[in-house]
CSV table of C-alpha atoms and ligand atoms in Angstrom, one decimal:
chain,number,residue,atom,x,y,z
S,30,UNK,CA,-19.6,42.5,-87.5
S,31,UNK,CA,-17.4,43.1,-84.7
S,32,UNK,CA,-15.0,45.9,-84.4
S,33,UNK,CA,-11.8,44.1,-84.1
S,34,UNK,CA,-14.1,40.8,-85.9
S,35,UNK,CA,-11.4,38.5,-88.2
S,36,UNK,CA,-11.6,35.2,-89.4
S,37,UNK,CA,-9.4,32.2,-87.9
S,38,UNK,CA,-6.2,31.9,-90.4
S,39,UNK,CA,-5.6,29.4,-93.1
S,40,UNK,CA,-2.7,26.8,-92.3
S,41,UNK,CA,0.4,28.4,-93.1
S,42,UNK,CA,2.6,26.7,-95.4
S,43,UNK,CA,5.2,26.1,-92.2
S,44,UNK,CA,2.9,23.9,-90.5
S,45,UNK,CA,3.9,21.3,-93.0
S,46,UNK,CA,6.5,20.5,-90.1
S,47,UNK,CA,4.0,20.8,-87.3
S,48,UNK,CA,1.5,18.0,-88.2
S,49,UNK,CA,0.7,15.6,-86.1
S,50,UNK,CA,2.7,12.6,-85.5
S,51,UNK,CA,-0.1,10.3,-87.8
S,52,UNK,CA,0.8,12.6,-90.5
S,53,UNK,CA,4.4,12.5,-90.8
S,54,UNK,CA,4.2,8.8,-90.3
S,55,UNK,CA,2.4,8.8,-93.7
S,56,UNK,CA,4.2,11.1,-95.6
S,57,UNK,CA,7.9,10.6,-94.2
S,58,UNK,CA,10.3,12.4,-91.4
S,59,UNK,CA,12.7,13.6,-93.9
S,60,UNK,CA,10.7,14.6,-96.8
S,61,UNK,CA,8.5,16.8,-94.5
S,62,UNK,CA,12.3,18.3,-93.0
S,63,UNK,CA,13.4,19.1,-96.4
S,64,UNK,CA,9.6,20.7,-96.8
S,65,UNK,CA,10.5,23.4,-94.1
S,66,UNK,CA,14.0,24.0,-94.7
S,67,UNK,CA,13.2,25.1,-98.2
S,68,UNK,CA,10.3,26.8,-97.0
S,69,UNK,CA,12.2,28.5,-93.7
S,70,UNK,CA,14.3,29.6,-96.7
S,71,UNK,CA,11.9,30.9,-98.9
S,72,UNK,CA,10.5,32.8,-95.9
S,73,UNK,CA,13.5,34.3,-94.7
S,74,UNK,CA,13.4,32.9,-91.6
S,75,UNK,CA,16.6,32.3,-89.4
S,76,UNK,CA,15.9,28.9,-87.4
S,77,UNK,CA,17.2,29.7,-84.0
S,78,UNK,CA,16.4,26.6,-81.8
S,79,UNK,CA,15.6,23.2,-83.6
S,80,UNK,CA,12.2,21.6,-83.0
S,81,UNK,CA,11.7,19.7,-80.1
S,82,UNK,CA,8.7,17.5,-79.4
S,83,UNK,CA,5.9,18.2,-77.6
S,84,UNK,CA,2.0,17.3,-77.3
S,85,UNK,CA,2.5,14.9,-80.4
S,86,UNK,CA,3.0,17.7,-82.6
S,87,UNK,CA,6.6,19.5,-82.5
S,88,UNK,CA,6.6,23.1,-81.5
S,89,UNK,CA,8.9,25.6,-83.9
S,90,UNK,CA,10.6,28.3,-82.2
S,91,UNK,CA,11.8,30.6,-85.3
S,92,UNK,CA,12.6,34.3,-85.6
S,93,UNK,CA,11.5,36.3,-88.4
S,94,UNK,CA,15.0,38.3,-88.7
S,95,UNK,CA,13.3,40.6,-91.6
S,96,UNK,CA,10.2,42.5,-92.3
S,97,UNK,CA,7.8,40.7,-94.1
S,98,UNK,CA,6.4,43.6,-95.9
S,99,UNK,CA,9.4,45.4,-97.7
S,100,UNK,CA,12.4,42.6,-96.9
S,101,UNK,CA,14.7,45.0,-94.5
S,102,UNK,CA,16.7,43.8,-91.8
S,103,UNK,CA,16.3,47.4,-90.0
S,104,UNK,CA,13.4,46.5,-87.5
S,105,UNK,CA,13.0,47.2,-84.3
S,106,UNK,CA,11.9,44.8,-81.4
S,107,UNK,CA,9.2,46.0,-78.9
S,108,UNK,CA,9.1,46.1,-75.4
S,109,UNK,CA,6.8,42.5,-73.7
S,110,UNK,CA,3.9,44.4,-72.1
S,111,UNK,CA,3.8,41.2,-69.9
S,112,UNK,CA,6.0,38.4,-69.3
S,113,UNK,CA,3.9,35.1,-70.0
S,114,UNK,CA,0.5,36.8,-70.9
S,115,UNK,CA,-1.5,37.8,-74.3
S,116,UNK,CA,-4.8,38.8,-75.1
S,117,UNK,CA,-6.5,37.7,-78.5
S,118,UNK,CA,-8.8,40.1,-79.8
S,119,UNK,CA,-11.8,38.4,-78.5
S,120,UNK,CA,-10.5,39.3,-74.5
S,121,UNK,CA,-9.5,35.7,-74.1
S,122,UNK,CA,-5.6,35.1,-72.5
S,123,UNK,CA,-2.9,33.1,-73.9
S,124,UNK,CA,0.3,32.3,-72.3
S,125,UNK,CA,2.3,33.1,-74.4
S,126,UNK,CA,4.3,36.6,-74.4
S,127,UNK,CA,3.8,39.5,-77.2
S,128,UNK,CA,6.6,39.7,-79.4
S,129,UNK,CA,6.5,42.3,-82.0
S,130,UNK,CA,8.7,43.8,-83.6
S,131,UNK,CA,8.9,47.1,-86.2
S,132,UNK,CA,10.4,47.8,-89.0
S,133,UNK,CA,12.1,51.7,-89.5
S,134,UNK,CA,12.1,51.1,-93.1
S,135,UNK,CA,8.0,50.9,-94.4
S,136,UNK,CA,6.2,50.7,-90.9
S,137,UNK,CA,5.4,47.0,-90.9
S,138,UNK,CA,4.4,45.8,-87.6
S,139,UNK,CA,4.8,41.9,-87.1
S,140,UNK,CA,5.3,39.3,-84.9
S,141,UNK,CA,8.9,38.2,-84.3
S,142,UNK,CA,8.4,34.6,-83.7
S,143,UNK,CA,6.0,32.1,-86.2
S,144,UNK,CA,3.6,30.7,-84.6
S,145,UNK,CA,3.0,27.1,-84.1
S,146,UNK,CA,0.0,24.8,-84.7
S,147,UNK,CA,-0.3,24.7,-81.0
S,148,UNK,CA,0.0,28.0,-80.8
S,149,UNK,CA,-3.1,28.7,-83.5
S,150,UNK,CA,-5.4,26.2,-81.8
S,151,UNK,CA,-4.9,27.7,-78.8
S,152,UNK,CA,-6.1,31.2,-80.2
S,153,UNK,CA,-9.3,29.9,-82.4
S,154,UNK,CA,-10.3,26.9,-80.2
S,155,UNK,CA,-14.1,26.5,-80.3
S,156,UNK,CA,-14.8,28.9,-77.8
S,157,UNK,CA,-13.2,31.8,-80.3
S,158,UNK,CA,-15.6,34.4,-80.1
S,159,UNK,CA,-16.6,37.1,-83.0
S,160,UNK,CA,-17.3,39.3,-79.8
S,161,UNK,CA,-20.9,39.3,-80.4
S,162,UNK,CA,-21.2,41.2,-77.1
S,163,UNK,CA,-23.7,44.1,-77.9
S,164,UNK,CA,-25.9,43.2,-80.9
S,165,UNK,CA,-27.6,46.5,-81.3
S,166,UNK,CA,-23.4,48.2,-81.6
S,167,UNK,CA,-22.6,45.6,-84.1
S,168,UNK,CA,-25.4,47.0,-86.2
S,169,UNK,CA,-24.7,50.4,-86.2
S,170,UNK,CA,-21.2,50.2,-86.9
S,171,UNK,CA,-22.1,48.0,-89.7
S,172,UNK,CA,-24.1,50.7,-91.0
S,173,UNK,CA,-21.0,53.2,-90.5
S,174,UNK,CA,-19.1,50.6,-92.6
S,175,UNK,CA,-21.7,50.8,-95.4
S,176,UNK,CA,-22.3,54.4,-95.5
S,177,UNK,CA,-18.3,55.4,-95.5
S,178,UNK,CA,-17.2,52.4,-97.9
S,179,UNK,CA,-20.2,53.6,-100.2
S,180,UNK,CA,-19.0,57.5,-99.8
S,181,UNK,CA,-14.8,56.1,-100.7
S,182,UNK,CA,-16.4,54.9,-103.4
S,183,UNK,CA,-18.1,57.0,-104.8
S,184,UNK,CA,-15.1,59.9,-104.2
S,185,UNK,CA,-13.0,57.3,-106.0
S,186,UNK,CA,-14.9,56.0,-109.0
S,187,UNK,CA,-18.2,58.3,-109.3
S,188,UNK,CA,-21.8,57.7,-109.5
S,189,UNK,CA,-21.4,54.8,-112.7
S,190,UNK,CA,-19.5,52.3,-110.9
S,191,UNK,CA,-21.1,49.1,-111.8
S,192,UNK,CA,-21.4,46.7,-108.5
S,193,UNK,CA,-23.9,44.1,-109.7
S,194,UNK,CA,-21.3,41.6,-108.5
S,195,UNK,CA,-19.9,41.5,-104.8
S,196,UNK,CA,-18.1,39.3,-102.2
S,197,UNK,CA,-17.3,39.9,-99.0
S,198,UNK,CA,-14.6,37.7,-97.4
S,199,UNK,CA,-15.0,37.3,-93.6
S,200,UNK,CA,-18.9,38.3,-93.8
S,201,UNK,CA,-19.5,37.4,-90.1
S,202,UNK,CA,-23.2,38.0,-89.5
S,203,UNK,CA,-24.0,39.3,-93.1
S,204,UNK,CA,-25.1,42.6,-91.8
S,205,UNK,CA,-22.6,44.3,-93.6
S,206,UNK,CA,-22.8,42.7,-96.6
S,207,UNK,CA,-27.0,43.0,-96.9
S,208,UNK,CA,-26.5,46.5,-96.2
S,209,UNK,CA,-23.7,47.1,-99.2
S,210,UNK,CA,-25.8,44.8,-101.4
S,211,UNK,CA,-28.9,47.0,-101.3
S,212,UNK,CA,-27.2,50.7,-101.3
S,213,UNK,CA,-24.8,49.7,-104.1
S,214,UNK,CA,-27.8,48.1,-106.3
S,215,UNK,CA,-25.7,44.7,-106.4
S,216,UNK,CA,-28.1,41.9,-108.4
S,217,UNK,CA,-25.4,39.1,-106.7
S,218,UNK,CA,-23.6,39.2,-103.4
S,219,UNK,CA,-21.7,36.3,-101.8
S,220,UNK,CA,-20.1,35.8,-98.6
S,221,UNK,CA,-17.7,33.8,-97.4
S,222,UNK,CA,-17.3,33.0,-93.8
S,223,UNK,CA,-14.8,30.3,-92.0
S,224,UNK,CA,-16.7,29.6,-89.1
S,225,UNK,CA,-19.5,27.0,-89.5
S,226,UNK,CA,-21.6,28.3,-86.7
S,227,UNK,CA,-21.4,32.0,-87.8
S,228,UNK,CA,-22.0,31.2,-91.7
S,229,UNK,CA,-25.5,29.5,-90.7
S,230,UNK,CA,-26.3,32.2,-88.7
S,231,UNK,CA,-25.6,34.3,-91.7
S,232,UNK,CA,-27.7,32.9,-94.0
S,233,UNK,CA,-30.5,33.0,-91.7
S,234,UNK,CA,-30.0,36.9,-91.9
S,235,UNK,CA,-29.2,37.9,-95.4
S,236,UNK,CA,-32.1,38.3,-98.1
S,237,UNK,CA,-32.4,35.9,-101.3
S,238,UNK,CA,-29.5,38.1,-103.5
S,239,UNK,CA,-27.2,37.2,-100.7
S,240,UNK,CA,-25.7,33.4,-101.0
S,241,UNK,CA,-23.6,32.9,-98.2
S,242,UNK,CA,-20.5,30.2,-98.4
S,243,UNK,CA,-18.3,28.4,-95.3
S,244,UNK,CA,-14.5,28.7,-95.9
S,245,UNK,CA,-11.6,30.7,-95.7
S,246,UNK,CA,-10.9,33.2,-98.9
S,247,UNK,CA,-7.8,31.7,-99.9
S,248,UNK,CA,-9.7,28.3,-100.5
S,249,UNK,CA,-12.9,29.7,-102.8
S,250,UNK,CA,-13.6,29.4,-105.7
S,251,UNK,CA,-16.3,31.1,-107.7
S,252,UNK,CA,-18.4,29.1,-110.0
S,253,UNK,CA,-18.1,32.2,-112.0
S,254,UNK,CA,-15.2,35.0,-111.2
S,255,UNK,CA,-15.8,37.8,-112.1
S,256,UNK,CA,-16.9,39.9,-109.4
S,257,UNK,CA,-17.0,44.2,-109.9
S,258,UNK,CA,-16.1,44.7,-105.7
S,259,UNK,CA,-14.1,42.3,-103.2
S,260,UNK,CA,-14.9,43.4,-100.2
S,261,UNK,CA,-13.2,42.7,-96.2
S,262,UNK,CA,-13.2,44.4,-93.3
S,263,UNK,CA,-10.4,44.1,-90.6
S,264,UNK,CA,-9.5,40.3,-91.4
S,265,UNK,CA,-6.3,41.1,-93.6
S,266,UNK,CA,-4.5,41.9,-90.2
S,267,UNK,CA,-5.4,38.3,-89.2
S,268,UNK,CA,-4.0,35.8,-92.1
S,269,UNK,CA,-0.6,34.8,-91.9
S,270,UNK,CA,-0.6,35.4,-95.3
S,271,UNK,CA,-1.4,38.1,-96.2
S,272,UNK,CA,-0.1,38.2,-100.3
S,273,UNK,CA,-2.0,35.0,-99.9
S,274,UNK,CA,-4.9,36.5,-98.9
S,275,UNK,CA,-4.2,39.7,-101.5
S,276,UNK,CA,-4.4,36.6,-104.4
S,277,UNK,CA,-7.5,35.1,-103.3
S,278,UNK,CA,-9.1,38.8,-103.7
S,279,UNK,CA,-7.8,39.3,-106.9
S,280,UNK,CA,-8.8,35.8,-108.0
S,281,UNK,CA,-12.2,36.5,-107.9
S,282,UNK,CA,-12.9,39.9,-109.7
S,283,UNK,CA,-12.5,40.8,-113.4
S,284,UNK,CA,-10.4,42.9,-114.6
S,285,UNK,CA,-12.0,45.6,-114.1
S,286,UNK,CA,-12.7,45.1,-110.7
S,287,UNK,CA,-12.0,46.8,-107.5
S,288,UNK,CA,-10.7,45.3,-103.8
S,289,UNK,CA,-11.6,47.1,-100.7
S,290,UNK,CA,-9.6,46.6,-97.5
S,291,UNK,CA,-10.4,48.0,-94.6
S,292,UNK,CA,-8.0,47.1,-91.7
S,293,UNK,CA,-6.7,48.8,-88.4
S,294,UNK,CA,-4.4,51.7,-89.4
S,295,UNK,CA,-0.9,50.7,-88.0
S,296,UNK,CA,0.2,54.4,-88.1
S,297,UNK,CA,-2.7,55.3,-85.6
S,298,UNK,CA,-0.4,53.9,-82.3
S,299,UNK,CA,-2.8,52.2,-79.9
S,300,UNK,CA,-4.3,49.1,-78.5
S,301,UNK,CA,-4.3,47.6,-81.9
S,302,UNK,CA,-0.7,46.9,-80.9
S,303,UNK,CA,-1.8,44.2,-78.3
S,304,UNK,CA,-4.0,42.1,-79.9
S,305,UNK,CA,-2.3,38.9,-80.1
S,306,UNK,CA,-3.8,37.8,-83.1
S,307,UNK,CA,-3.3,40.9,-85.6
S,308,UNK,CA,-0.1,39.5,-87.2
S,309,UNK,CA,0.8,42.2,-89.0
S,310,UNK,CA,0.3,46.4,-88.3
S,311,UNK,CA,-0.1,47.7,-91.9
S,312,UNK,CA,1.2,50.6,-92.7
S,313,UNK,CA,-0.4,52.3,-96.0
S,314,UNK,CA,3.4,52.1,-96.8
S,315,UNK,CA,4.3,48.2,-96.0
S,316,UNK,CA,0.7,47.0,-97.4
S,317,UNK,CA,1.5,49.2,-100.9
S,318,UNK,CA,4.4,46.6,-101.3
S,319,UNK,CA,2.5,43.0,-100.4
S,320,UNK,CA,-0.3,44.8,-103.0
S,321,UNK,CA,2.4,45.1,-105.6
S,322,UNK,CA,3.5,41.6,-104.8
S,323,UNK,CA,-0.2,40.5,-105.8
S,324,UNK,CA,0.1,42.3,-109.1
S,325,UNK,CA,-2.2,44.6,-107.5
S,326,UNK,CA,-2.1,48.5,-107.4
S,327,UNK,CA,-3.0,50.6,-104.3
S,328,UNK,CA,-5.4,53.3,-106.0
S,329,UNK,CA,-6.6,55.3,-103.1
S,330,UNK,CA,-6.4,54.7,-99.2
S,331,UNK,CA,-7.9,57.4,-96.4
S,332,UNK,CA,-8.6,56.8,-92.7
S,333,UNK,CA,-12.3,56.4,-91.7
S,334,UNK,CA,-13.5,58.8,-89.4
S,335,UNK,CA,-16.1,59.1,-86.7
S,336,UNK,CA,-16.7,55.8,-84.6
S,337,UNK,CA,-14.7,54.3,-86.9
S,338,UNK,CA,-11.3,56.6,-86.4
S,339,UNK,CA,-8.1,54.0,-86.2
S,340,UNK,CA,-9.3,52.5,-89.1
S,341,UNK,CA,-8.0,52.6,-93.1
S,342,UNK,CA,-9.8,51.7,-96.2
S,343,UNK,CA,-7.8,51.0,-99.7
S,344,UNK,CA,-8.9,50.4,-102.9
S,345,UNK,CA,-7.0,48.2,-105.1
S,346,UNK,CA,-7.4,47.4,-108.6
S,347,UNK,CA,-5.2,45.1,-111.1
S,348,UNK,CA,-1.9,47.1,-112.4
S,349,UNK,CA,1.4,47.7,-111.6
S,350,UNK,CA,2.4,49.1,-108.6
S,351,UNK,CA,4.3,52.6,-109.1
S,352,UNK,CA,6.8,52.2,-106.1
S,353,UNK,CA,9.5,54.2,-105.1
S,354,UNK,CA,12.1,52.0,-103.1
S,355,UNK,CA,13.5,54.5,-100.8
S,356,UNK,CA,14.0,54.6,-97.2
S,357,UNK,CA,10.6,55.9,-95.9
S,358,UNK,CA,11.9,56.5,-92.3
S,359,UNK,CA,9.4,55.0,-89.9
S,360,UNK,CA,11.7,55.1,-86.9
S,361,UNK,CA,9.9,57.3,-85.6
S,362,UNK,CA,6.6,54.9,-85.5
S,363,UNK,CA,8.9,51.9,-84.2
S,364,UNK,CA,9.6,54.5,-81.2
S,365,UNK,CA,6.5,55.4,-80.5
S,366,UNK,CA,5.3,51.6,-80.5
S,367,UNK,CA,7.7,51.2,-78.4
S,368,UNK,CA,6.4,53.5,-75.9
S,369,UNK,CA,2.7,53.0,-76.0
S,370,UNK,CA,3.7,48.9,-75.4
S,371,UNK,CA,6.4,49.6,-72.3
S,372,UNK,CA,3.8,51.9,-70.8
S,373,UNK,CA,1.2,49.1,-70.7
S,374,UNK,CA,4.0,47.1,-68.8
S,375,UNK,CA,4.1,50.0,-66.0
S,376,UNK,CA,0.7,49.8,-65.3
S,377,UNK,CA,0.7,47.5,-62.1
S,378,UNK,CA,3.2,49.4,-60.2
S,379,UNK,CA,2.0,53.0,-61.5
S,380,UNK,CA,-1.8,51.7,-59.8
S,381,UNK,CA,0.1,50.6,-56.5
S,382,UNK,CA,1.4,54.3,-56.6
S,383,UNK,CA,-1.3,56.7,-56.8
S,384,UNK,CA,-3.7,53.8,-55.1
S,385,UNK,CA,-1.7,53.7,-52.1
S,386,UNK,CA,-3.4,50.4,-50.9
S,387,UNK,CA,-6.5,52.4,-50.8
S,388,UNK,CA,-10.0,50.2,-52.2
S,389,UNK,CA,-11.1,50.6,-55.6
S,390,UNK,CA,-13.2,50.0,-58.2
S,391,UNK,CA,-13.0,49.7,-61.8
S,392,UNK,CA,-15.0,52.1,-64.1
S,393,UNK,CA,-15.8,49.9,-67.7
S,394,UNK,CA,-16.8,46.3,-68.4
S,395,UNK,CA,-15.5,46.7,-72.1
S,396,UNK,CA,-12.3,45.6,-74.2
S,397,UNK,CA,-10.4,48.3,-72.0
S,398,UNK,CA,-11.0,45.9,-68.9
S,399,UNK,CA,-10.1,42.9,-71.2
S,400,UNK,CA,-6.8,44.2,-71.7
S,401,UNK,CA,-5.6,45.0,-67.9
S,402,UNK,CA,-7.0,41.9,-67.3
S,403,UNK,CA,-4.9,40.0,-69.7
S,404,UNK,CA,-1.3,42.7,-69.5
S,405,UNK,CA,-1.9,44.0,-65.6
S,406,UNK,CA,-4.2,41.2,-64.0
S,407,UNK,CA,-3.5,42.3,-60.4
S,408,UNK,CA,-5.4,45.6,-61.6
S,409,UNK,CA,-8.6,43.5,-62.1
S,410,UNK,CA,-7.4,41.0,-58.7
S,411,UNK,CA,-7.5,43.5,-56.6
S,412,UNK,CA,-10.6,45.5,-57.5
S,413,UNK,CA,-14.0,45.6,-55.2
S,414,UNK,CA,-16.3,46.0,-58.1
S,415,UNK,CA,-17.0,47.2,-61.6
S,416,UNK,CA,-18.8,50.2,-62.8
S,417,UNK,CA,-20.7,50.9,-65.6
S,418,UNK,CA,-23.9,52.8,-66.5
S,419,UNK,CA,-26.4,50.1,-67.4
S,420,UNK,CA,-24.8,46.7,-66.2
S,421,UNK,CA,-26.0,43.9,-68.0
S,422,UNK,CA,-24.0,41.3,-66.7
S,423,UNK,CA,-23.9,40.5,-62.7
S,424,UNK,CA,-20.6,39.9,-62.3
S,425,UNK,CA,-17.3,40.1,-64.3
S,426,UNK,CA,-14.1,38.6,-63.6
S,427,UNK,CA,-15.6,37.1,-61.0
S,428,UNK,CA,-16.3,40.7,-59.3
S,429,UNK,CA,-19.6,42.7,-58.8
S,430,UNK,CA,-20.8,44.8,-61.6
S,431,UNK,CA,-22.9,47.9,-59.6
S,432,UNK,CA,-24.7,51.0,-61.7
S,433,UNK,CA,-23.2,54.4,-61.7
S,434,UNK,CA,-26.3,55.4,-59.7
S,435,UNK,CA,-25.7,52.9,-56.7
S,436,UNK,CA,-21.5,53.5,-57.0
S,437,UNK,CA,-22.6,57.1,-56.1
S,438,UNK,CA,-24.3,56.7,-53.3
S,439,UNK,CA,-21.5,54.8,-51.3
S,440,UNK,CA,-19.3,56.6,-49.5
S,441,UNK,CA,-16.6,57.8,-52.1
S,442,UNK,CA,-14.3,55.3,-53.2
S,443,UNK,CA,-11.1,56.1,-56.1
S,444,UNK,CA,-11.6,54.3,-59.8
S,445,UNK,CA,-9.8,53.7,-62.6
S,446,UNK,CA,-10.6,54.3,-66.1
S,447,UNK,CA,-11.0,51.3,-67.7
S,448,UNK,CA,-12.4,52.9,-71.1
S,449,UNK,CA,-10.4,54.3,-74.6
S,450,UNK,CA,-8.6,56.7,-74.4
S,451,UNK,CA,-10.7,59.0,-76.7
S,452,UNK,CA,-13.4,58.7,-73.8
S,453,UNK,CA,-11.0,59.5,-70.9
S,454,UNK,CA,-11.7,63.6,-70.3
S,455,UNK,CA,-15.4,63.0,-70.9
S,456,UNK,CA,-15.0,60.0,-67.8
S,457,UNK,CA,-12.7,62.4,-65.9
S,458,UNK,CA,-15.0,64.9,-65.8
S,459,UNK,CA,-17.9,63.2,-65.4
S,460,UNK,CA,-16.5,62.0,-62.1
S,461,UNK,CA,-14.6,64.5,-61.2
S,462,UNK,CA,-17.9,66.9,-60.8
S,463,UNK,CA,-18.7,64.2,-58.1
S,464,UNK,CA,-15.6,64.5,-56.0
S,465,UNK,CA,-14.9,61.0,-57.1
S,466,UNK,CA,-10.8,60.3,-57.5
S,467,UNK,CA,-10.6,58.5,-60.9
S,468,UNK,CA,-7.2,57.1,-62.3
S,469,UNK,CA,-7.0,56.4,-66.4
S,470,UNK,CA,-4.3,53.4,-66.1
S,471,UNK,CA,-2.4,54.2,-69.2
S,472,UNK,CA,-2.0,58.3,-68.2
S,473,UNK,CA,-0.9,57.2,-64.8
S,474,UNK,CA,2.1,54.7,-66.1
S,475,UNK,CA,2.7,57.2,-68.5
S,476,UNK,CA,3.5,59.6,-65.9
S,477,UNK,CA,5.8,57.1,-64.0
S,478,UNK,CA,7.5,56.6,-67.4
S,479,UNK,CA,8.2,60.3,-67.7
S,480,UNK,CA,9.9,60.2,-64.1
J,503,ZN,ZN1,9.4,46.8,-93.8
């Protein structure tokens, strides 16, 4: 399983109206305008532009007026960290701009405008990649999954637990899943993976227990519910349904049953922000009331730690929610969104600055690269090379990729940071002990945002 790994979206109820051409023919213009006035309706969206066609299909431009999570109109839009450029969480670009928006009453991070059918085919063509970049990463932070899903557990329901029964939805390679199945003592484990491709793999991995199924959650159905532990990691963030997605899990456990969603932690402000397809930014907060909409109750929810910091994991069982509707005040989340997404839009101009038409290279070959490509692409245009410690690829983005060992015997030449932000003062200084002038991108437009 990849880090930011999720599973291509079920059709959203909306695309109704954006069939194809064939489709309408067969079921009728008007029936299938009726269709998405009462669901625009239902969905509390204002129609601000009527449909116009385009490819064959019609493209929708809506805006989502209210938060999806807890209903309020009080939501805040985000700065565009670029102008006709996104990057999907798999590093590939699509022209179209980030809208987000956030709401100051529960946290809820969302996208401001629906997306259309284009718009989804565009993201999960056939080349969408699980990021299956570095196999022997993907392991261990499976393991990490394992071991701190199994210690939640454990805190939360003691030593007696029975898990005889488990389903993972999204199970990408398995790995996860095989390693769950054997520390938890489960007798039957299922997964359930959308993507052909990655589901055989899948089942070439997992041991006999293990009975791995192609499809999306929202569309399974078990032979025999009754599952003790629903499991998915960092797909929720994904569906553009998420109470959708909340009902699928509770479809398939008993009643006594637990659900454990692990997803980004929208109140950790980072990167998460700019991946184009996380549709929503939960906030323990905003996902406590799409639970309760499931007729689900949020038992317990903590951060993961370690490797796996910016991460949340909840437990949910069947009950009723106890929620207080009060203002919970998350302006202060919507502002500093705001921030961390304008600052990514003064990166270009803060490099020109401290750069001073000087050469440069690029330190990192990683997701940090991925995104300057997609929100600052002159950054990445106008490099020599990239740097990294072991390179394992001879070129990227079309530019050199040279060892730290050769970079350092050139005559000295600036860099910039292309790596997390955790990892900047161990890069800094690193470099720094070798006279080497190194730039961290985001510190540096940071600074021109302060002046
Ligand atoms: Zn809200």
């Amino acid at each position: 399983m990849n880090l930011w790994r999720g599973s291509p979206v079920p059709h959203h109820p909306l695309e109704h109206w954006c069939a194809c051409a064939e489709r309408r023919k067969r079921t009728g213009y008007w029936r299938q305008f009726a269709t998405f006035l009462r669901l625009a309706r239902g969905n509390k969206i204002a129609l601000l532009r009527s449909a116009s066609k385009q490819c064959g299909g019609l493209r929708l431009t809506e805006h989502i007026s209210t938060c999806p999570a807890c209903g309020s109109a009080d939501c805040r839009n985000l700065p565009i960290p670029h102008a006709a450029r996104s990057m999907v969480s798999d590093g590939k670009v699509v022209s179209n701009p980030l809208k987000r928006c956030s709401c100051n009453n529960c946290g809820h991070g969302f996208h401001t405008q629906n997306f259309s059918e284009e718009q989804i085919k565009e993201i999960y063509s056939a080349d969408y990649s699980i990021g299956l970049r570095d196999a022997v990463a993907e392991a261990a932070r499976s393991a990490e999954y394992s071991r701190q899903i199994e210690a939640f557990l454990t805190h939360h329901l003691g030593n007696e637990a029975n898990f005889s029964k488990i389903i993972e939805f999204g199970c990408g390679s398995g790995t996860l899943l095989g390693h769950l199945t054997n520390r938890l003592g489960a007798q039957i484990s299922t997964g359930v993976e959308p993507s052909s491709r990655i589901a055989a793999n899948a089942r070439s991995n997992v041991g006999g227990r293990i009975s791995i199924h192609e499809g999306f959650a929202e569309q399974f159905e078990a032979s025999r519910p009754g599952y003790n532990l629903c499991l998915s990691v960092n797909v929720i963030e994904h569906t553009r349904n998420p109470l959708g997605f909340l009902q699928a899990c509770r479809r398939v456990i008993d009643k006594t049953g637990n659900i454990v969603v692990i997803c980004p932690d929208g109140e950790i402000v980072g990167s998460e922000l700019l991946f184009y397809d996380h549709i929503s930014n939960f906030t323990s907060a905003s996902l406590a009331m799409i639970v309760a909409g499931a007729n689900l109750r949020m038992v317990a929810n903590s951060p993961l730690t370690g490797s796996l910091q910016g991460f949340r994991i909840y437990l949910l069982q069947f009950g009723d929610a106890d929620l207080d509707n009060q203002t919970r005040g998350f302006a202060f989340l919507s502002q500093e969104r705001a921030e961390y997404v304008n600052t990514w839009s003064k990166i270009r101009d803060a490099t020109n600055r401290v750069l001073k038409g000087r050469k440069y290279g690029i330190f990192g070959t990683g997701e940090y690269s991925d995104l300057l490509h997609a929100y600052s692409p002159s950054v990445i245009e106008n490099a020599e090379f990239f740097v990294r410690d072991q390179p394992v690829e001879a070129d990227f983005y079309g530019k050199p990729v040279v060892s730290v060992k050769d970079f350092l015997s050139f005559p000295r030449m600036p860099l910039i940071a292309a790596v997390h932000e955790r990892s900047w003062s161990l890069i800094r200084d690193r470099f720094g002990s070798e006279d080497v002038p190194i730039f961290h991108s985001l510190e540096i437009a940071r600074q021109d945002a302060i002046l």
